[in-house]
XYZ file of C-alpha atoms in Angstrom:
666
model
C 75.230 -27.894 -0.449
C 73.150 -31.080 -0.111
C 73.933 -34.094 2.097
C 72.757 -37.537 1.086
C 73.419 -40.771 2.942
C 77.062 -41.072 1.892
C 78.092 -37.830 0.176
C 77.730 -34.058 -0.050
C 76.791 -32.506 -3.407
C 76.953 -28.904 -4.540
C 74.351 -27.899 -7.134
C 72.122 -25.027 -8.227
C 69.247 -24.436 -5.817
C 66.769 -24.176 -8.704
C 67.745 -27.650 -9.967
C 67.887 -29.464 -6.608
C 64.489 -31.168 -6.696
C 64.740 -32.246 -10.341
C 68.292 -33.583 -9.885
C 67.398 -35.647 -6.819
C 64.381 -37.101 -8.616
C 66.596 -37.987 -11.589
C 69.115 -39.707 -9.283
C 66.343 -41.484 -7.365
C 67.437 -39.932 -4.066
C 64.569 -39.288 -1.641
C 66.445 -38.675 1.602
C 68.668 -35.603 1.589
C 69.326 -32.504 3.664
C 70.208 -29.013 2.496
C 73.223 -28.106 4.599
C 73.600 -24.518 3.441
C 72.816 -22.115 0.617
C 75.344 -19.664 -0.803
C 76.019 -17.512 -3.860
C 77.832 -18.947 -6.861
C 80.548 -16.330 -6.403
C 81.580 -18.211 -3.234
C 82.916 -20.982 -5.452
C 84.676 -18.690 -7.934
C 88.362 -19.559 -8.447
C 88.245 -22.605 -6.124
C 89.969 -25.694 -7.510
C 88.620 -29.207 -8.034
C 90.436 -32.422 -8.834
C 89.673 -34.137 -12.136
C 87.827 -37.451 -11.570
C 90.495 -39.676 -13.122
C 93.373 -37.449 -14.239
C 95.914 -35.981 -11.831
C 94.947 -32.413 -12.684
C 93.144 -29.575 -10.940
C 90.434 -27.500 -12.613
C 89.387 -24.002 -11.555
C 85.744 -23.130 -10.842
C 84.538 -20.159 -12.894
C 81.267 -18.317 -13.510
C 79.530 -18.021 -16.876
C 76.322 -16.369 -18.079
C 75.800 -19.166 -20.597
C 75.012 -21.646 -17.803
C 71.233 -21.903 -17.314
C 68.718 -23.669 -15.068
C 67.105 -25.541 -17.961
C 68.748 -28.875 -17.122
C 71.600 -30.539 -15.250
C 73.003 -29.388 -11.916
C 74.016 -25.801 -12.685
C 77.644 -26.838 -13.072
C 78.948 -27.578 -16.561
C 82.240 -28.619 -18.054
C 84.026 -25.741 -19.815
C 86.425 -26.358 -22.717
C 87.894 -23.033 -23.959
C 89.308 -24.799 -27.002
C 85.983 -26.245 -28.142
C 83.224 -23.659 -28.347
C 82.577 -19.930 -28.612
C 80.968 -19.419 -25.185
C 83.587 -21.551 -23.473
C 86.305 -19.676 -25.335
C 84.936 -16.283 -24.290
C 84.614 -17.191 -20.613
C 88.048 -18.815 -20.778
C 89.547 -15.531 -21.984
C 87.862 -13.742 -19.083
C 89.566 -16.047 -16.574
C 92.850 -16.364 -18.448
C 92.466 -20.091 -19.042
C 94.670 -21.929 -21.514
C 92.988 -22.516 -24.869
C 93.387 -26.279 -24.502
C 92.401 -28.249 -27.618
C 93.829 -31.797 -27.519
C 92.285 -32.885 -30.854
C 94.278 -33.269 -34.071
C 93.286 -32.571 -37.691
C 91.792 -36.077 -38.021
C 89.453 -35.618 -35.070
C 91.496 -37.828 -32.750
C 92.698 -37.125 -29.227
C 96.370 -36.146 -29.100
C 99.094 -37.680 -26.921
C 98.216 -35.135 -24.203
C 95.024 -37.042 -23.391
C 95.657 -39.830 -20.931
C 93.756 -43.117 -21.476
C 92.163 -42.023 -24.789
C 94.987 -40.714 -26.989
C 94.670 -41.670 -30.655
C 90.946 -42.388 -30.373
C 88.291 -40.654 -32.495
C 86.537 -38.106 -30.272
C 83.055 -39.516 -30.967
C 84.034 -43.172 -30.571
C 85.845 -42.291 -27.322
C 82.552 -41.256 -25.694
C 81.753 -44.818 -24.622
C 85.269 -45.290 -23.244
C 84.939 -42.122 -21.149
C 81.602 -43.309 -19.714
C 83.119 -46.700 -18.936
C 86.061 -45.058 -17.167
C 83.702 -43.002 -14.978
C 81.824 -46.187 -14.088
C 85.029 -47.964 -13.140
C 86.042 -45.304 -10.626
C 82.510 -44.849 -9.262
C 82.188 -41.257 -10.474
C 79.134 -41.759 -12.699
C 75.861 -41.001 -10.919
C 73.460 -41.469 -13.835
C 73.569 -42.543 -17.487
C 70.699 -41.859 -19.903
C 70.094 -40.810 -23.496
C 68.816 -37.304 -24.172
C 67.594 -35.515 -27.306
C 69.164 -32.149 -28.030
C 70.282 -30.026 -30.973
C 73.837 -30.633 -32.125
C 75.958 -28.988 -34.851
C 76.349 -30.888 -38.117
C 78.393 -30.323 -41.261
C 76.302 -28.447 -43.833
C 77.849 -30.471 -46.644
C 77.965 -34.110 -45.467
C 75.417 -33.806 -42.599
C 77.749 -35.566 -40.125
C 78.121 -34.316 -36.512
C 81.071 -32.016 -35.858
C 83.007 -30.558 -32.951
C 84.364 -27.061 -32.562
C 88.118 -26.923 -32.274
C 90.226 -23.865 -31.474
C 93.172 -23.531 -33.850
C 95.696 -20.797 -34.513
C 94.260 -18.244 -36.940
C 95.017 -14.766 -38.249
C 92.777 -12.013 -36.930
C 92.133 -8.343 -37.527
C 92.121 -6.843 -34.025
C 89.061 -4.593 -33.865
C 90.105 -2.667 -30.767
C 93.796 -2.161 -31.505
C 94.886 1.415 -32.319
C 91.270 2.612 -32.196
C 90.345 0.665 -35.332
C 86.750 -0.051 -34.300
C 86.049 3.605 -33.445
C 87.566 4.771 -36.737
C 85.312 2.371 -38.621
C 82.269 3.621 -36.691
C 83.189 7.227 -37.511
C 83.328 6.326 -41.205
C 79.917 4.664 -41.012
C 78.483 8.038 -39.968
C 80.159 9.817 -42.898
C 78.587 7.527 -45.490
C 75.098 8.142 -46.916
C 72.998 5.012 -46.349
C 69.967 4.278 -48.517
C 67.578 3.383 -46.968
C 68.515 5.436 -43.909
C 68.135 2.490 -41.524
C 71.164 0.861 -43.126
C 73.394 3.141 -41.051
C 72.001 1.946 -37.741
C 72.180 -1.653 -38.877
C 75.824 -1.705 -39.947
C 76.823 0.581 -37.055
C 75.476 -1.976 -34.593
C 77.260 -4.800 -36.404
C 80.635 -3.046 -36.343
C 80.130 -1.868 -32.774
C 79.467 -5.373 -31.447
C 81.460 -7.606 -33.773
C 84.367 -9.731 -32.479
C 87.844 -9.643 -33.970
C 87.758 -10.602 -37.645
C 89.217 -14.041 -38.358
C 90.658 -13.646 -41.850
C 92.375 -17.034 -42.286
C 90.806 -20.180 -43.712
C 92.025 -23.742 -44.082
C 91.435 -24.523 -47.737
C 93.524 -26.104 -50.487
C 93.437 -23.046 -52.739
C 92.592 -19.358 -52.556
C 94.267 -16.003 -51.980
C 97.387 -16.806 -49.936
C 98.370 -15.126 -46.690
C 101.902 -14.005 -47.517
C 103.528 -14.915 -44.199
C 106.632 -17.046 -43.652
C 107.528 -19.053 -40.539
C 110.928 -19.900 -39.185
C 111.179 -23.691 -39.321
C 113.198 -23.718 -36.098
C 111.153 -21.543 -33.737
C 107.914 -20.886 -35.712
C 108.407 -17.119 -35.520
C 106.266 -15.439 -38.225
C 107.926 -13.032 -40.690
C 105.857 -10.311 -42.369
C 108.237 -7.404 -42.967
C 107.574 -4.870 -45.711
C 110.544 -5.860 -47.868
C 109.409 -9.482 -47.771
C 105.807 -8.604 -48.658
C 107.004 -6.311 -51.480
C 109.033 -9.136 -52.987
C 106.012 -11.440 -52.867
C 103.806 -8.715 -54.399
C 106.235 -8.280 -57.292
C 106.156 -12.013 -57.915
C 102.351 -12.033 -57.824
C 102.235 -9.126 -60.289
C 104.259 -11.198 -62.753
C 102.851 -14.690 -62.192
C 99.622 -14.281 -60.256
C 98.875 -15.400 -56.717
C 99.283 -19.063 -57.704
C 103.027 -18.478 -57.496
C 102.615 -18.954 -53.739
C 101.609 -22.565 -54.282
C 103.966 -23.377 -57.147
C 107.192 -21.902 -55.721
C 109.066 -22.677 -52.516
C 109.780 -20.193 -49.727
C 113.352 -19.464 -50.872
C 112.140 -18.412 -54.328
C 109.550 -16.055 -52.883
C 111.676 -14.369 -50.202
C 114.485 -11.839 -50.615
C 117.935 -13.362 -50.179
C 119.821 -13.040 -46.911
C 116.791 -13.122 -44.597
C 117.333 -14.635 -41.160
C 114.975 -15.181 -38.259
C 115.183 -12.262 -35.794
C 114.399 -14.649 -32.932
C 116.803 -17.541 -33.446
C 118.927 -16.576 -36.452
C 117.804 -19.482 -38.621
C 117.658 -18.980 -42.397
C 115.194 -21.795 -43.058
C 111.562 -20.787 -43.626
C 108.278 -22.263 -44.721
C 105.135 -20.673 -46.162
C 101.816 -20.062 -44.433
C 99.387 -22.397 -46.193
C 96.165 -20.890 -44.865
C 94.285 -18.652 -47.296
C 92.392 -15.388 -46.825
C 88.707 -15.313 -45.981
C 86.810 -14.760 -49.250
C 85.090 -11.766 -47.625
C 88.496 -10.137 -47.286
C 89.022 -10.926 -50.957
C 85.759 -9.258 -52.024
C 86.232 -6.546 -49.419
C 89.288 -5.161 -51.228
C 87.624 -5.191 -54.668
C 87.506 -1.379 -54.557
C 91.319 -1.349 -54.660
C 91.581 -3.907 -57.452
C 88.876 -2.344 -59.616
C 89.176 1.385 -58.994
C 92.662 2.337 -57.872
C 95.131 3.017 -60.635
C 92.434 4.112 -63.084
C 92.742 7.633 -64.385
C 90.160 10.059 -63.060
C 88.866 7.662 -60.402
C 89.549 8.064 -56.719
C 88.556 6.377 -53.499
C 85.956 6.699 -52.077
C 83.776 5.670 -55.005
C 80.322 7.196 -55.454
C 78.104 4.194 -54.879
C 78.006 0.611 -53.621
C 74.772 -1.289 -54.178
C 73.724 -4.808 -53.258
C 71.077 -6.763 -51.347
C 70.239 -5.957 -47.738
C 72.122 -9.057 -46.543
C 75.397 -7.373 -47.504
C 75.482 -5.119 -44.436
C 76.998 -8.183 -42.830
C 78.933 -9.120 -45.961
C 80.409 -7.006 -48.740
C 79.576 -3.553 -47.346
C 81.032 -4.634 -44.012
C 84.271 -6.134 -45.304
C 84.804 -3.237 -47.730
C 84.398 -0.767 -44.871
C 86.933 -2.543 -42.666
C 89.525 -3.042 -45.414
C 89.134 0.590 -46.490
C 89.582 1.950 -42.978
C 92.488 -0.357 -42.132
C 94.442 0.425 -45.324
C 93.279 3.903 -46.438
C 91.860 5.315 -43.179
C 88.453 5.863 -44.816
C 85.413 4.027 -46.112
C 85.852 3.108 -49.793
C 82.390 4.445 -50.697
C 80.382 7.663 -50.326
C 76.917 6.133 -50.622
C 75.599 2.625 -50.021
C 72.257 1.503 -51.445
C 70.604 -1.724 -50.381
C 67.576 -3.422 -51.898
C 65.268 -6.258 -51.008
C 64.880 -9.520 -52.871
C 62.507 -10.399 -55.691
C 59.491 -12.406 -54.487
C 56.216 -13.419 -56.093
C 53.016 -11.385 -56.035
C 52.084 -12.733 -52.585
C 55.493 -12.006 -51.095
C 56.666 -15.639 -51.233
C 60.182 -16.661 -52.192
C 60.382 -17.935 -55.751
C 61.028 -21.642 -56.237
C 60.554 -24.249 -58.938
C 58.594 -26.355 -56.457
C 55.979 -23.633 -55.969
C 55.992 -22.892 -59.696
C 56.116 -19.153 -59.060
C 59.379 -18.352 -60.832
C 59.200 -15.565 -63.422
C 62.125 -15.389 -65.835
C 63.176 -11.969 -67.181
C 63.380 -13.312 -70.732
C 59.734 -14.388 -70.559
C 58.722 -10.847 -69.576
C 60.893 -9.352 -72.324
C 59.523 -11.685 -74.995
C 55.910 -10.936 -74.061
C 55.994 -7.272 -73.013
C 59.366 -5.925 -74.132
C 62.467 -4.895 -72.224
C 61.087 -1.403 -71.554
C 58.233 -2.815 -69.463
C 60.707 -4.895 -67.455
C 62.777 -1.759 -66.814
C 59.643 0.123 -65.831
C 58.809 -2.615 -63.305
C 62.278 -2.307 -61.787
C 61.857 1.451 -61.427
C 58.251 1.319 -60.205
C 58.867 -1.018 -57.271
C 60.105 0.344 -53.936
C 63.341 -1.638 -53.720
C 63.801 -0.799 -50.030
C 61.500 -3.728 -49.261
C 61.256 -7.098 -50.987
C 60.224 -6.565 -54.612
C 57.100 -8.306 -55.847
C 56.574 -9.581 -59.369
C 53.702 -11.501 -60.926
C 51.922 -11.636 -64.297
C 49.294 -9.256 -62.889
C 51.901 -6.744 -61.718
C 53.687 -6.832 -65.077
C 50.345 -6.455 -66.872
C 49.575 -3.307 -64.845
C 52.986 -1.880 -65.657
C 52.450 -2.723 -69.326
C 49.232 -0.704 -69.277
C 50.996 2.179 -67.528
C 53.733 2.062 -70.156
C 51.090 2.169 -72.897
C 49.466 5.212 -71.273
C 52.787 7.046 -71.197
C 53.481 6.112 -74.799
C 49.995 7.206 -75.907
C 50.384 10.502 -74.058
C 53.606 11.177 -75.929
C 51.971 10.148 -79.225
C 49.218 12.695 -78.591
C 51.790 15.386 -77.835
C 53.839 14.560 -80.935
C 50.775 14.395 -83.167
C 49.595 17.823 -82.079
C 53.045 19.331 -82.586
C 52.879 18.592 -86.306
C 53.758 21.789 -88.156
C 55.050 23.470 -84.992
C 58.475 25.075 -85.295
C 59.791 26.018 -81.849
C 62.097 28.683 -83.282
C 59.283 30.369 -85.204
C 56.033 29.514 -83.430
C 56.860 29.550 -79.730
C 54.659 31.964 -77.729
C 56.272 34.082 -74.998
C 55.355 33.077 -71.448
C 53.558 36.368 -70.766
C 51.307 35.829 -73.801
C 50.324 32.253 -73.003
C 46.762 31.401 -72.060
C 46.375 31.129 -68.297
C 45.579 27.409 -68.407
C 48.805 26.902 -70.374
C 50.749 28.770 -67.704
C 49.051 26.534 -65.130
C 50.331 23.484 -67.022
C 53.877 24.888 -66.971
C 53.540 25.505 -63.231
C 52.481 21.859 -62.686
C 55.367 20.716 -64.872
C 57.836 22.478 -62.571
C 56.493 20.492 -59.629
C 56.973 17.303 -61.617
C 60.522 18.331 -62.523
C 61.350 19.162 -58.919
C 59.970 15.900 -57.523
C 61.514 13.700 -60.207
C 64.942 15.335 -59.967
C 64.878 14.990 -56.170
C 63.776 11.366 -56.526
C 66.632 10.550 -58.900
C 69.157 12.214 -56.610
C 67.912 10.205 -53.630
C 67.651 6.950 -55.667
C 63.877 6.789 -55.097
C 63.076 5.562 -58.578
C 59.554 4.465 -57.688
C 58.771 8.128 -57.014
C 60.068 8.959 -60.496
C 57.598 6.498 -61.973
C 54.596 7.497 -59.845
C 55.182 11.231 -60.289
C 55.374 10.987 -64.090
C 52.535 8.464 -64.270
C 50.206 10.609 -62.140
C 51.084 13.711 -64.156
C 50.279 11.939 -67.425
C 47.060 10.350 -66.164
C 45.610 12.960 -63.788
C 46.904 16.343 -64.928
C 47.310 15.708 -68.648
C 44.966 12.998 -69.937
C 42.108 13.566 -67.504
C 42.200 17.358 -67.702
C 44.666 19.511 -69.601
C 44.878 17.574 -72.866
C 41.130 16.994 -72.837
C 40.461 20.712 -72.446
C 42.990 21.558 -75.174
C 41.374 19.425 -77.863
C 38.948 22.131 -78.959
C 41.793 24.633 -79.385
C 44.083 22.148 -81.094
C 41.492 20.715 -83.476
C 39.219 23.677 -84.196
C 41.288 26.879 -84.067
C 43.364 28.112 -87.000
C 46.625 26.128 -87.239
C 48.766 29.240 -86.759
C 46.488 31.109 -84.347
C 47.919 32.424 -81.094
C 45.485 30.235 -79.132
C 46.729 27.075 -80.836
C 50.387 28.121 -80.766
C 50.037 28.858 -77.050
C 48.897 25.285 -76.470
C 51.616 23.860 -78.744
C 54.311 25.865 -76.960
C 53.421 24.192 -73.675
C 52.928 20.756 -75.232
C 56.443 21.059 -76.629
C 57.856 21.996 -73.205
C 56.028 19.091 -71.570
C 57.158 16.565 -74.187
C 60.806 17.629 -73.979
C 60.711 17.420 -70.177
C 58.948 14.040 -70.016
C 61.277 12.531 -72.603
C 64.364 13.606 -70.699
C 62.953 12.716 -67.273
C 62.050 9.158 -68.269
C 65.159 8.561 -70.407
C 67.095 6.718 -67.645
C 64.163 4.314 -67.176
C 62.860 3.935 -70.757
C 65.967 4.514 -72.900
C 64.600 3.105 -76.169
C 61.127 4.623 -75.954
C 62.458 8.082 -75.150
C 65.058 7.825 -77.900
C 62.281 6.959 -80.346
C 60.267 9.982 -79.185
C 63.355 12.180 -79.485
C 63.678 11.246 -83.132
C 60.204 12.639 -83.909
C 60.520 15.975 -82.089
C 59.872 19.126 -84.147
C 63.145 20.340 -85.693
C 65.026 23.272 -84.199
C 67.437 25.611 -85.921
C 70.310 24.537 -83.682
C 69.098 20.914 -83.692
C 67.727 18.785 -80.854
C 70.944 16.865 -80.441
C 71.691 13.400 -81.730
C 70.264 11.605 -78.723
C 68.134 12.305 -75.681
C 70.865 10.590 -73.692
C 73.387 13.211 -74.817
C 71.118 16.144 -73.978
C 71.168 18.166 -70.776
C 68.916 16.893 -68.025
C 66.035 19.330 -67.438
C 65.863 21.686 -64.491
C 63.144 23.690 -62.787
C 62.453 27.094 -64.373
C 61.527 29.500 -61.531
C 59.889 31.816 -64.078
C 57.148 29.245 -64.647
C 56.238 28.916 -60.963
C 53.159 30.980 -60.108
C 51.650 30.149 -56.730
C 48.727 32.579 -57.016
C 47.785 31.204 -60.419
C 47.998 27.650 -59.084
C 45.754 28.583 -56.157
C 43.120 29.997 -58.540
C 43.187 26.891 -60.659
C 42.977 24.620 -57.651
C 39.641 26.285 -56.855
C 38.490 26.098 -60.472
C 39.329 22.404 -60.619
C 37.312 21.808 -57.458
C 34.273 23.335 -59.178
C 35.048 21.303 -62.310
C 34.956 18.141 -60.216
C 31.488 19.027 -58.925
C 30.287 19.841 -62.448
C 31.640 16.544 -63.801
C 29.737 14.658 -61.116
C 26.463 16.400 -62.073
C 27.152 15.727 -65.772
C 27.791 12.063 -65.032
C 24.497 11.803 -63.125
C 22.673 13.356 -66.108
C 24.417 10.971 -68.500
C 23.458 8.010 -66.317
C 19.803 9.173 -66.411
C 20.105 9.459 -70.216
C 19.293 13.182 -70.032
C 22.413 13.887 -72.107
C 24.885 11.872 -74.134
C 28.118 13.764 -74.709
C 28.930 16.569 -72.264
C 28.791 18.962 -75.245
C 25.031 18.375 -75.336
C 24.778 20.113 -71.969
C 24.455 23.609 -70.622
C 25.680 24.079 -67.056
C 23.895 26.569 -64.818
C 25.816 27.673 -61.717
C 24.108 29.755 -59.038
C 25.696 31.372 -56.017
C 27.413 34.306 -54.397
C 30.742 35.000 -52.725
C 34.414 34.592 -53.616
C 34.036 31.290 -55.437
C 31.262 32.694 -57.608
C 33.275 35.849 -58.344
C 36.198 33.653 -59.439
C 33.898 31.957 -61.933
C 32.791 35.388 -63.168
C 36.440 36.185 -63.957
C 36.656 33.022 -66.102
C 33.119 33.130 -67.510
C 34.174 33.078 -71.168
C 36.515 30.130 -70.557
C 34.131 28.022 -68.446
C 32.534 26.089 -71.375
C 36.024 25.003 -72.403
C 36.940 24.140 -68.797
C 33.853 21.967 -68.320
C 33.792 20.734 -71.963
C 30.159 21.778 -72.390
C 28.473 24.008 -74.961
C 27.209 26.728 -72.606
C 27.711 27.901 -69.026
C 25.264 30.304 -67.384
C 26.102 32.069 -64.117
C 23.208 33.211 -61.923
C 24.026 35.378 -58.937
C 21.588 34.362 -56.218
C 21.450 32.619 -52.869
C 21.705 28.842 -52.914
C 19.296 26.583 -51.053
C 21.920 24.526 -49.195
C 23.761 26.472 -46.503
C 26.772 24.159 -46.578
C 27.456 24.989 -50.227
C 28.533 28.226 -51.836
C 27.482 27.124 -55.317
C 24.630 25.174 -56.829
C 25.162 23.342 -60.119
C 22.436 22.237 -62.519
C 22.539 20.713 -65.981
C 20.092 21.101 -68.857
C 20.149 20.398 -72.555
C 22.113 22.969 -74.508
C 20.076 25.248 -76.747
C 20.995 25.827 -80.393
C 22.155 23.392 -83.034
C 25.188 21.107 -83.093
C 28.135 22.294 -85.177
C 29.333 19.326 -87.207
C 32.915 20.615 -87.072
C 33.490 21.427 -83.381
C 30.417 19.505 -82.039
C 29.458 22.423 -79.801
C 25.831 23.591 -79.756
C 25.464 27.193 -81.005
C 22.599 29.492 -81.989
C 24.722 30.601 -84.950
C 24.521 27.162 -86.597
C 22.219 27.372 -89.668
C 22.391 31.127 -90.073
C 24.879 30.992 -92.960
C 23.055 29.665 -96.043
C 26.316 28.503 -97.664
C 27.482 26.588 -94.569
C 24.328 25.810 -92.595
C 25.892 23.011 -90.474
C 28.746 24.894 -88.797
C 28.977 27.640 -86.199
C 30.203 31.191 -86.617
C 33.558 30.469 -84.946
C 34.292 27.610 -87.316
C 33.235 29.713 -90.301
C 35.834 32.332 -89.413
C 38.522 29.682 -89.017
C 37.712 28.087 -92.356
C 37.558 31.456 -94.076
C 41.093 32.123 -92.889
C-alpha cells in the first residue's frame, strides 16, 4: 500500500518504482507490505458502473509491466476463462456476433468494441479515474485470413468432457496398448492426451457435418435422444448429411416429440457443425466397419509426425469414446521431405524436386529405393546427389543379380543342386551369411525399418558378394567343368542367394525383382507366376554354422592383410594382376595352423597363383604372421590366367595348364 499526496494505491512491490516514475510521482510513502492472498475475494467497485468486482489471484499476471493488478474477463480469453472457472465467475461476454457491445453494457451498447476504446478512455477521464494515457507496442492476435485484429469471445459450444466417466484415463490406457513407431511417439501423444483440455467439437461455419441436436424453441432445452438420432441417421443414409440443411426440424424428427422440460412441440435445428478433426477422426468407422473380414482395430495408421496432435489423436478419442478401444494396433509416423541440406522445399529457394522428374530421369524403381533407403523417423532429405547415389546402388544390385543369373545358365535346381553336406566350405559360409541377411531384413520389415532392409541387402551385395565371394568364385565358375561338383556347388548357393535377394527386395523394387524372377532357372514344379505371389523367405537353421563362420572371419582377416600387401606391390609396379603374384606367409601358432588347414584353397582365397607357408618365427612381436609378395614362378595359362609350372609341358596345348587340359579333355 502506497500513500501519495491525495490517495492510497495498492500495487505489486516489484513494480512500485517503475509505476511511480511513469506517473511522475516523486513523493510517496509505503504504508505497509502484504501478500497478494490478503486481497483474495475482496470486492471493489467498478469506476463508473454500479457493480462490484471480486479480487482474484492468477498465475498469468507477471511483473513485466503495469501495477500487478489486471482486468480479468472470463468471457474473452483462455487464461481469464481458466482463472474464472477456478473462482466460479460468470462467463460474461457482452459482445454480439457483429463485434458490438450488447444492451448489457451501459454507456457503450451498440458500439463496435474497437471503436469504443476511445469512448472508454474519455469516460475514465471525465470521472477522474485515468492516471496515465500512453501508446504502447505489444503483440496482438489477428485474423489469419484478413489480417485484421480480433477479440476472443466465449460462446456456447459442444465439448467432449475428457474427465467424465474416466474417459481420459481410458484413452491413456489405450495409448499404452498401441505400438508406436518410432517409440517416442507413445510418450508424445500420451503427454498430449494427459494434459489436453476438453475437446471443443463444434464450429460456426455455413456448411459441414451437422451436429444432430434439436432445441426447444420455448426454453432452449437440447434434445439428443437415441430415437431422434436414429431417425436423423436413417435420413442421412438415404439423402446424405445435406438433408440437415435442406429439411426443417419437423421433417427430420420423429412425430409426437415434446420437450421434456416445458412440453412444447416446437423445435429448431443446431446449426453449428462438427470440428473437421472429429470428421477425420471417425474415418476408421466409415472406411473399415461393415467390410467383410475387417475388424477394428486396424493394423496400421501412418502419417506425418504432426498428426500426433491431429489425426492420430482424434481417431484415438473417437475410438475410445464409441468403441472403448483405440481404432489402430500400430501407428507409424514419418518426417517431412526436405532438400539435401535439410531445408524446407520452396519455389523461392528453387530446391523443389518433383517425383516425375526423378522417374523420367532415373526410373520409378530408383525413386522407390530412395523412399526405402531414407530413415523416415527424421526429416527425409532428397537432392540430385542423393538420387544419383541411390541410382548407383540400384545399378550395383541389378548387376549383382545379372552376374548370378548369367552364371546359373544351364543349372537345373531339380537335377544339379548339391546337398548341403557336400558343398564347398566357402559355399556353406555364404549360406551362413545369407541367413544373417534374411534374419535382419525380415526383422526390419516387421518393425517398418525399411532403411535397414536397403542397407543390409546393399552391404551384402557390395561387401560379402562383389568384393569377396563372387570374386573368389570366378575361377570355379569359368574354368571348371560345367557339370563338375565344384561348379555345381557354387551354382547351388548362387541360386539360393538369388532367390532370397529377389524375394527380399520385391516389396521395394517390384518391377526389377519381377524381371529377375522371369529369368530364373526352371524348376519341375515351376517357380510360380510372380515373385509377388511366392512365399516370403525364412531363415534356415540348418545353414547356420557359428564355428564355420568364426573360422572364416579369421581367414578374411588374413585376406585383408594379404590384399594390402598386394596393393602395395601393384602400386610399386612389382606386379600387375594379383594372379602374377605368389604370396609367402611365415609364422607359427593357431592362425598359422588355420592356414595350414586351408593351404590348398589359399590361392583361390587370395586370388593369386601360388601361396607358400613357412613355419618360422616372425620378426615383429605384435604380429603372428608375416606376409610377403613375389612374382609367381611358372608360365601364365591363357585360359585361367594362373601361373603354373605345367604350362608348356603338353606339346599339343603348350599355352594352358594341366588343370585346364583335364577340363577341356572332359
